[in-house]
mmCIF file of C-alpha atoms in Angstrom:
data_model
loop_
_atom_site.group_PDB
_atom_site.id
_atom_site.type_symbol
_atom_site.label_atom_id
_atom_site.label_comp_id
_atom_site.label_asym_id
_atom_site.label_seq_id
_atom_site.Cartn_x
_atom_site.Cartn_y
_atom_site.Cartn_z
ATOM 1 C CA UNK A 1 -32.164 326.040 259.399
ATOM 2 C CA UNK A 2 -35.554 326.709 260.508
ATOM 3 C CA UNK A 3 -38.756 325.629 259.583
ATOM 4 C CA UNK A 4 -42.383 326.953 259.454
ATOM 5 C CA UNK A 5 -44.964 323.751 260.082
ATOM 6 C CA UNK A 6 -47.755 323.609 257.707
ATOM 7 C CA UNK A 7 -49.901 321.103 257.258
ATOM 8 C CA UNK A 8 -48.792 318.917 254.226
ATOM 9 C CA UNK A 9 -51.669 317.515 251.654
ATOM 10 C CA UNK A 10 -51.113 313.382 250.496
ATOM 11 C CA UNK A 11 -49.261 314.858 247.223
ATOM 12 C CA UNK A 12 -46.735 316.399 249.349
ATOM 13 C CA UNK A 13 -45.543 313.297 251.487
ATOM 14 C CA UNK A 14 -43.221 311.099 250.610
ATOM 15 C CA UNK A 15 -43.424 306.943 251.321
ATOM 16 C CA UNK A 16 -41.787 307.902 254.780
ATOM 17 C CA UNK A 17 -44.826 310.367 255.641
ATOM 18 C CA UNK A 18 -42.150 313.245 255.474
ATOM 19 C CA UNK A 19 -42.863 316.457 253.482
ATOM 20 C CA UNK A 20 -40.905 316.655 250.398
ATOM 21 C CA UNK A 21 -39.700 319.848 250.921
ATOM 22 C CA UNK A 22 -38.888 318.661 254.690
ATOM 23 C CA UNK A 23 -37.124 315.582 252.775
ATOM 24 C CA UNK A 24 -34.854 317.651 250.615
ATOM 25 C CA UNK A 25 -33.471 319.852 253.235
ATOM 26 C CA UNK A 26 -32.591 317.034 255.150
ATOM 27 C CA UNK A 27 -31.292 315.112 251.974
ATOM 28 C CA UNK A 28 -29.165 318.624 250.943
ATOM 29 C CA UNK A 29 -27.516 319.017 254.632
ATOM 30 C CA UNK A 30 -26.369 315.658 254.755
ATOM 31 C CA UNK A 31 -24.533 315.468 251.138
ATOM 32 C CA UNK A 32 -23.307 319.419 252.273
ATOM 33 C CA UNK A 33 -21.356 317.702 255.002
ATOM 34 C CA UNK A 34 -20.430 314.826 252.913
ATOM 35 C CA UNK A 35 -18.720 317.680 250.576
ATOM 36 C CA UNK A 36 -17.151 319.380 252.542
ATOM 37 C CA UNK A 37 -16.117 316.800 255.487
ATOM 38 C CA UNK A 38 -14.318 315.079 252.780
ATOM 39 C CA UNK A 39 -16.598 312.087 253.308
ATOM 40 C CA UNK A 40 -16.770 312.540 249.197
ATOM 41 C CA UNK A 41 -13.737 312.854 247.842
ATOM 42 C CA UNK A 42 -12.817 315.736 245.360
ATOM 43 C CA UNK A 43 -13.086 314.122 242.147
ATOM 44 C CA UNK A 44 -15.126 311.252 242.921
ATOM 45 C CA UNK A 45 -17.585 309.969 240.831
ATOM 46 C CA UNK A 46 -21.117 308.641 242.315
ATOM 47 C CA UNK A 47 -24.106 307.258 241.350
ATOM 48 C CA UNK A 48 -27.612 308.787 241.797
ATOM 49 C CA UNK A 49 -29.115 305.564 242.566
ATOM 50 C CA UNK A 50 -26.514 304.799 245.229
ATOM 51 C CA UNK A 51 -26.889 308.313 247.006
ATOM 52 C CA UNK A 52 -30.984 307.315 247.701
ATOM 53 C CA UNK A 53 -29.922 303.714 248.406
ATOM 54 C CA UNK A 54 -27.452 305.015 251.151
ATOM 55 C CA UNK A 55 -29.716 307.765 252.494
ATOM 56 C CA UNK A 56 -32.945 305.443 252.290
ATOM 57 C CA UNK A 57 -35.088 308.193 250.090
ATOM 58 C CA UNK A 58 -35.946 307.603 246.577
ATOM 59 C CA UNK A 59 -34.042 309.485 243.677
ATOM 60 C CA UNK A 60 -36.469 312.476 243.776
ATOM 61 C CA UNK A 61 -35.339 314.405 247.061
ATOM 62 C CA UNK A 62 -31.606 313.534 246.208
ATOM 63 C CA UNK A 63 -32.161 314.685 242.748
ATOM 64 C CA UNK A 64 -33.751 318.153 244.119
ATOM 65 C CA UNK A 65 -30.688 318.750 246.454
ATOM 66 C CA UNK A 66 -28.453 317.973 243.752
ATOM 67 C CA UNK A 67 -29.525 320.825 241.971
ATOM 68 C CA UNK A 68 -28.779 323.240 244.548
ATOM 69 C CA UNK A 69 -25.143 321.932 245.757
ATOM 70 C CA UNK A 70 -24.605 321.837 241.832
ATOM 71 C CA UNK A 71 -25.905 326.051 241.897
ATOM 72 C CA UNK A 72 -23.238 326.650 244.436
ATOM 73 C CA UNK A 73 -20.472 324.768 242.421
ATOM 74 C CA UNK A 74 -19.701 321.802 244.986
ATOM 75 C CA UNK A 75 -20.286 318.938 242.503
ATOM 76 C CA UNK A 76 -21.549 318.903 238.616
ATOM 77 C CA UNK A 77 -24.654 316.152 237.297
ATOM 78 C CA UNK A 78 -23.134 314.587 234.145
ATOM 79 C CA UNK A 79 -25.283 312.591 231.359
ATOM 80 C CA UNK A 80 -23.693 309.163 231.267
ATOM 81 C CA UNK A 81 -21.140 309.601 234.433
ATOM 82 C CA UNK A 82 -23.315 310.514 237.314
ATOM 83 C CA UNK A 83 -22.514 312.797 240.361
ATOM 84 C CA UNK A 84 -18.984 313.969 239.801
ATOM 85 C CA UNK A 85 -17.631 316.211 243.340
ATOM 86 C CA UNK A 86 -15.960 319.109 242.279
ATOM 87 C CA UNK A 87 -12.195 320.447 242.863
ATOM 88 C CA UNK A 88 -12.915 322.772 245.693
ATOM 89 C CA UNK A 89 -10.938 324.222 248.123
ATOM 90 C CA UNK A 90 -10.542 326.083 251.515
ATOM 91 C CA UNK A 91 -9.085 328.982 249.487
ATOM 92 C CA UNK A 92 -12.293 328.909 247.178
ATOM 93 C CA UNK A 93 -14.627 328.836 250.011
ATOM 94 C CA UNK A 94 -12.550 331.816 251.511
ATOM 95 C CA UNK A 95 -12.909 333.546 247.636
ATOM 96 C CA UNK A 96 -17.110 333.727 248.692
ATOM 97 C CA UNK A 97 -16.557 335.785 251.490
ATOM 98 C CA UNK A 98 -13.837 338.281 249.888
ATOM 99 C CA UNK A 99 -16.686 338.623 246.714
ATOM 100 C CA UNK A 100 -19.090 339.730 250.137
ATOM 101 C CA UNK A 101 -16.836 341.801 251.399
ATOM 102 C CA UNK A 102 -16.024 343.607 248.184
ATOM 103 C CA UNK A 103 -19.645 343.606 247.754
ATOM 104 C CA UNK A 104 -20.358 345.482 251.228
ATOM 105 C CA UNK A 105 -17.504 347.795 250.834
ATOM 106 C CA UNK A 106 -18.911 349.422 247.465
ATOM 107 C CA UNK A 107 -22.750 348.034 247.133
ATOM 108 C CA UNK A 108 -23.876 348.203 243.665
ATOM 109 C CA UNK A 109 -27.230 349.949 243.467
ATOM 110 C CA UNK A 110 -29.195 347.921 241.360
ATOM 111 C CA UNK A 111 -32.549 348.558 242.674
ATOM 112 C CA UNK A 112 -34.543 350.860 245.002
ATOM 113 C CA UNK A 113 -33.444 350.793 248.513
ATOM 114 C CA UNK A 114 -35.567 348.884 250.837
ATOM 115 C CA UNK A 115 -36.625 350.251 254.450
ATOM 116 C CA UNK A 116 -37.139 346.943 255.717
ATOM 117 C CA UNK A 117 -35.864 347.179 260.005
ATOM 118 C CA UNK A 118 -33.801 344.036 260.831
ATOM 119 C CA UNK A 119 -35.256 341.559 262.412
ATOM 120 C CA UNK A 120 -32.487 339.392 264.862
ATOM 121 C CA UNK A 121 -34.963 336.192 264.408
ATOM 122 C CA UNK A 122 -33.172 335.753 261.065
ATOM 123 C CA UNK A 123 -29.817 334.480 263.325
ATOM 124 C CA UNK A 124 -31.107 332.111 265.279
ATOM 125 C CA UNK A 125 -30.813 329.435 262.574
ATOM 126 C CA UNK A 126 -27.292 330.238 261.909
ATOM 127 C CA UNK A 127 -24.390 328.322 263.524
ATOM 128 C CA UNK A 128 -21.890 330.295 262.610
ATOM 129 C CA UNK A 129 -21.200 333.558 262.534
ATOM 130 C CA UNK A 130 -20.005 333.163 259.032
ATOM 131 C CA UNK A 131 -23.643 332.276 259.162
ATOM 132 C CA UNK A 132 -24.876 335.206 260.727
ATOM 133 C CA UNK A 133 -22.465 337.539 257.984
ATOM 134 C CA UNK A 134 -24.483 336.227 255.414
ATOM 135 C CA UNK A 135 -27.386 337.469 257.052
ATOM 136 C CA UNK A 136 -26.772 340.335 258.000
ATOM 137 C CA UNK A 137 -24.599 341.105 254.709
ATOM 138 C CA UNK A 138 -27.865 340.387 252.740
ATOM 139 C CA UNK A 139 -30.043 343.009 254.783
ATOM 140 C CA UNK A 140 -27.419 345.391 254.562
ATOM 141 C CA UNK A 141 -27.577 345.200 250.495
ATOM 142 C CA UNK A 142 -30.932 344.953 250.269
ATOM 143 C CA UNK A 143 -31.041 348.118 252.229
ATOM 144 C CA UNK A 144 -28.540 350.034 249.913
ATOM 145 C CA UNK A 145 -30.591 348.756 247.133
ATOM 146 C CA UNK A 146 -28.262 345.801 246.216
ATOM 147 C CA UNK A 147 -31.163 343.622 246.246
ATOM 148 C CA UNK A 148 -29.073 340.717 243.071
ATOM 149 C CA UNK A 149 -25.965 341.188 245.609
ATOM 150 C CA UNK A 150 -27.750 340.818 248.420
ATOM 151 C CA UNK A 151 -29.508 337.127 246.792
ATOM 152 C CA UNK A 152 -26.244 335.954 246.045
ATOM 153 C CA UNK A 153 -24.710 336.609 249.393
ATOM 154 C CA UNK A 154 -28.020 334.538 250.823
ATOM 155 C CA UNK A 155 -27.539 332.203 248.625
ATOM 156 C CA UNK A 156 -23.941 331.535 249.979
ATOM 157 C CA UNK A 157 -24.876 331.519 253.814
ATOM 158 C CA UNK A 158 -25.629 327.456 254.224
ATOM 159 C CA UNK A 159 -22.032 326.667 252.855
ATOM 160 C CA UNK A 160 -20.247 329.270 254.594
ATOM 161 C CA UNK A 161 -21.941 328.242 258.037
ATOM 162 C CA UNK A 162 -21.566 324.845 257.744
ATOM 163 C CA UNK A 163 -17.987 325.028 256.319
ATOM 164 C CA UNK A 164 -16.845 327.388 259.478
ATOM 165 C CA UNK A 165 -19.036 325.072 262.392
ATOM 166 C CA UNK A 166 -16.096 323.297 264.698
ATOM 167 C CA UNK A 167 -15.749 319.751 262.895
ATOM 168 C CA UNK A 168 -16.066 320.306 259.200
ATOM 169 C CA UNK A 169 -13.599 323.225 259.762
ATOM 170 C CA UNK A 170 -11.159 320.776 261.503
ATOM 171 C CA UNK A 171 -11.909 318.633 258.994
ATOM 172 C CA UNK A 172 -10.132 321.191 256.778
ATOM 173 C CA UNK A 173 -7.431 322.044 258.736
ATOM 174 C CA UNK A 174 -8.209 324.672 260.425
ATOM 175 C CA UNK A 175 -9.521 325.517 264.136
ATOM 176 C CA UNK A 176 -12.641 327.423 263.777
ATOM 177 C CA UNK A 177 -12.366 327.931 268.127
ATOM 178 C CA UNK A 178 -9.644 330.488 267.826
ATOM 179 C CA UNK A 179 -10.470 334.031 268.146
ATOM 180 C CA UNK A 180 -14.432 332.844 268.002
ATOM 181 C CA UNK A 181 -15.224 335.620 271.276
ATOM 182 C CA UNK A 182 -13.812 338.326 268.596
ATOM 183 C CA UNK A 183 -15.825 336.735 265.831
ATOM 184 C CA UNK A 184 -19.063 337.035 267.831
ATOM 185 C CA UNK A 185 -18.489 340.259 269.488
ATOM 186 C CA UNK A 186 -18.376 341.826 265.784
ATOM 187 C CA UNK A 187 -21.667 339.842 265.159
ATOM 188 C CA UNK A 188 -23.259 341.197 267.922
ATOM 189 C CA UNK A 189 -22.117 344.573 267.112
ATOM 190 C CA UNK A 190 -23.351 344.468 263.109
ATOM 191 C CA UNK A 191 -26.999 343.409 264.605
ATOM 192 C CA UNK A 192 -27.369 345.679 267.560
ATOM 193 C CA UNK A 193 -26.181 348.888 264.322
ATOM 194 C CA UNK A 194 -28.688 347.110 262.390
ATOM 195 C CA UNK A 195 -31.278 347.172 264.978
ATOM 196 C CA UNK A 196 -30.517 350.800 264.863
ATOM 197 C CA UNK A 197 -30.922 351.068 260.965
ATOM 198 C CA UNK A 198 -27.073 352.215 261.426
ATOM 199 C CA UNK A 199 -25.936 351.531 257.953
ATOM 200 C CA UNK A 200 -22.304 352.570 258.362
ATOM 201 C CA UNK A 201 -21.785 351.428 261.333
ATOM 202 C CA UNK A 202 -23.489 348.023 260.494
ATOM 203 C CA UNK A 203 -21.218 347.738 257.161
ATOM 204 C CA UNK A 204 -18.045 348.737 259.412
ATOM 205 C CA UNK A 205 -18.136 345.924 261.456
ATOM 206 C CA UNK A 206 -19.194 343.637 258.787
ATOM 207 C CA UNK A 207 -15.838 344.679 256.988
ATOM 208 C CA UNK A 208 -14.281 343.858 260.369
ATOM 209 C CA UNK A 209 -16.033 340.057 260.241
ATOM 210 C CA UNK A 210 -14.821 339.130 256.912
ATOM 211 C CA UNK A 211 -11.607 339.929 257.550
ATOM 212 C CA UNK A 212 -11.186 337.683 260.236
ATOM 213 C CA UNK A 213 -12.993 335.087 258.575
ATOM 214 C CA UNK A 214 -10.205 335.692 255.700
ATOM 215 C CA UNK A 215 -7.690 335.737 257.634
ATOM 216 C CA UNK A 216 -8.790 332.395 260.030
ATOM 217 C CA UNK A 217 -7.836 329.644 257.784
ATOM 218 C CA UNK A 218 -4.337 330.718 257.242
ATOM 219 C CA UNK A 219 -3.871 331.784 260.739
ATOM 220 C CA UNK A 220 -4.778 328.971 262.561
ATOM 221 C CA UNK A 221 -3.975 325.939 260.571
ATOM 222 C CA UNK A 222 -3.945 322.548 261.944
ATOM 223 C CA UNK A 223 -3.440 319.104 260.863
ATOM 224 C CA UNK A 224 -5.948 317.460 259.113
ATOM 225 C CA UNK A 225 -6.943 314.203 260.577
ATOM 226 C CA UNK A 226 -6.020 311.208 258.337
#
């Protein structure tokens, strides 16, 4: 993830000196890998105070980032019990890029289409190119005028790239190395249609990337490490 400096006012800083916003992100993208390394266990419960204590923030930033791993269904805040880590699995993660897919294949048009042009800058935060489908999936939408398909496909790109980078996908079983040089070659091809404001062509090998993101965790499975 990238981020724009601005100058932050005495409101905006936390006892560290960090930005809050700055704080959160940070605070998110470390309980994201917790998730989905396994470093939380499905099921377990945990304590908001202890999450800050272990992370050295106070309860605000934790309780921010909360919210959003809650919005993408990784964990659930309960009154009286704390942090409980949801039941997810590889299959489920796989599930959010067949709903893109299906989504790409036959955009609903929900709004006007935009005639925004691609702009590649958008991909060099990504680390994956599950990353970079997200991405590019969203323009695509937005361009068909798909603009609520193409937020929720956004919305999904930080847990599909972190779940497909190297470790947290071995972590899982599965070796995200294999067949990468196809994976990126089918990137590269979606952004240079895009750069073209090639639509079809774009969606085509879009269609092409989420199958073999599909298709990579039951392809390639290895052993998890105990």
């Amino acid at each position: 993830m990238e981020y724009t400096p601005l100058r932050a006012t005495v409101g905006d800083l936390d006892p560290h000196g960090l930005r809050r916003s700055l704080l959160r992100d940070a605070v998110f993208l470390r309980l994201l890998d917790n998730v989905l390394r396994g470093e939380y266990r499905r099921g377990q419960r945990l304590r908001l105070d202890t999450l800050a204590s272990d992370m050295r923030v106070s309860r605000t930033p934790v309780r921010e980032a909360l919210v959003t791993l809650e919005s993408l269904q990784l964990l659930t805040v309960q009154r009286y019990v704390g942090v409980v880590i949801s039941q997810w699995s590889v299959e489920q993660m796989v599930e959010r890029v067949r709903i893109a897919r299906t989504m790409l294949a036959d955009p609903p048009s929900s709004t006007p289409a935009t005639d925004d042009r691609f702009d590649t800058t958008c991909l060099r935060g990504c680390w994956t190119e599950a990353g970079a489908f997200a991405e590019l999936g969203a323009w695509y939408l937005r361009r068909r005028g798909s603009s609520v398909s193409a937020e929720w496909v956004l919305s999904q790109r930080i847990v599909l790239d972190m779940f497909f980078t190297d470790d947290v996908a071995l972590a899982n079983g599965i070796d995200a190395a294999v067949d990468r040089r196809r994976r990126v070659e089918l990137v590269e091809r979606a952004a240079e249609a895009a750069q073209r404001d090639a639509l079809d062509d774009c969606a085509a090998a879009l269609l092409d990337l989420a199958a073999t993101l599909i298709g990579l965790p039951g392809r390639f499975r290895t052993v998890v490490p105990a």
